[in-house]
Coordinates of C-alpha atoms in Angstrom, one line a residue:
X1 CA 0.0 0.0 0.0
X2 CA 0.9 3.6 -0.5
X3 CA 0.9 4.3 3.3
X4 CA 3.2 1.4 4.0
X5 CA 5.6 2.6 1.2
X6 CA 5.6 6.1 2.6
X7 CA 6.3 4.8 6.1
X8 CA 9.1 2.6 4.7
X9 CA 10.6 5.7 3.0
X10 CA 10.4 7.7 6.2
X11 CA 12.2 4.9 8.1
X12 CA 14.9 4.7 5.5
X13 CA 15.3 8.5 5.6
X14 CA 15.7 8.4 9.3
X15 CA 18.3 5.6 9.1
X16 CA 20.2 7.6 6.4
X17 CA 20.2 10.7 8.7
X18 CA 21.5 8.5 11.6
X19 CA 24.2 7.1 9.4
X20 CA 25.2 10.5 8.1
X21 CA 25.4 12.0 11.6
X22 CA 27.6 9.2 12.8
X23 CA 29.7 9.4 9.7
X24 CA 30.4 13.0 10.5
X25 CA 31.3 12.2 14.1
X26 CA 33.6 9.4 12.9
X27 CA 35.2 11.8 10.4
X28 CA 35.8 14.3 13.1
X29 CA 37.4 11.6 15.3
X30 CA 39.6 10.5 12.4
X31 CA 40.8 14.1 11.8
X32 CA 41.7 14.5 15.5
X33 CA 43.6 11.2 15.4
X34 CA 45.4 12.2 12.2
X35 CA 46.5 15.5 13.9
X36 CA 47.5 13.6 17.1
X37 CA 49.6 11.2 15.0
X38 CA 51.2 14.0 13.1
X39 CA 52.1 15.8 16.3
X40 CA 53.5 12.6 17.8
X41 CA 55.6 12.0 14.6
X42 CA 57.0 15.5 15.0
X43 CA 57.8 15.0 18.6
X44 CA 59.5 11.7 17.8
X45 CA 61.5 13.3 15.1
X46 CA 62.6 16.1 17.4
X47 CA 63.5 13.7 20.2
X48 CA 65.6 11.6 17.8
X49 CA 67.4 14.7 16.5
X50 CA 68.1 15.8 20.1
X51 CA 69.4 12.3 21.0
X52 CA 71.7 12.5 18.0
X53 CA 73.0 15.9 18.9
X54 CA 73.7 14.7 22.5
X55 CA 75.6 11.6 21.2
X56 CA 77.6 13.8 18.9
X57 CA 78.4 16.3 21.7
X58 CA 79.4 13.4 24.0
X59 CA 81.7 12.0 21.3
X60 CA 83.3 15.3 20.7
X61 CA 83.8 15.8 24.5
X62 CA 85.3 12.4 24.9
X63 CA 87.6 12.9 21.9
X64 CA 88.8 16.1 23.4
X65 CA 89.3 14.5 26.8
X66 CA 91.3 11.6 25.2
X67 CA 93.5 14.1 23.3
X68 CA 94.1 16.0 26.5
X69 CA 95.1 12.8 28.4
X70 CA 97.5 11.8 25.6
X71 CA 99.2 15.2 25.7
X72 CA 99.6 15.0 29.4
X73 CA 100.9 11.5 29.2
X74 CA 103.5 12.5 26.6
X75 CA 104.5 15.5 28.6
X76 CA 104.9 13.4 31.7
X77 CA 107.0 10.8 29.8
X78 CA 109.2 13.6 28.4
X79 CA 109.7 15.2 31.9
X80 CA 110.6 11.8 33.4
X81 CA 113.1 11.1 30.6
X82 CA 114.7 14.5 31.2
X83 CA 114.8 14.0 34.9
X84 CA 116.6 10.7 34.4
X85 CA 119.2 12.3 32.2
X86 CA 119.8 15.3 34.6
X87 CA 122.1 13.3 37.0
X88 CA 124.1 11.9 34.0
X89 CA 124.5 15.4 32.6
X90 CA 125.7 16.7 36.0
X91 CA 128.2 13.9 36.3
X92 CA 129.5 14.5 32.8
X93 CA 130.1 18.2 33.6
X94 CA 132.0 17.2 36.7
X95 CA 134.1 14.5 35.0

């Protein structure tokens, strides 16, 4: 009957409106999640860059410290060698 068909169309229209409204809500959620993911990706990239800079800085610091230690060791060896030769030099001057 015509009345039944009209009622069916009304039910289908209501169902379509319901689906459309929920589709809009889901789209909004998806947009928020996309922005959150993008922000987290940026944060992750910044953290990784910071970690890399820290490691590079530590490497440079340790290299500088190693060079300093090597110079001090060489200077100490040189001073010790000169100190060992000093008595022999004094004896040769006397003899």
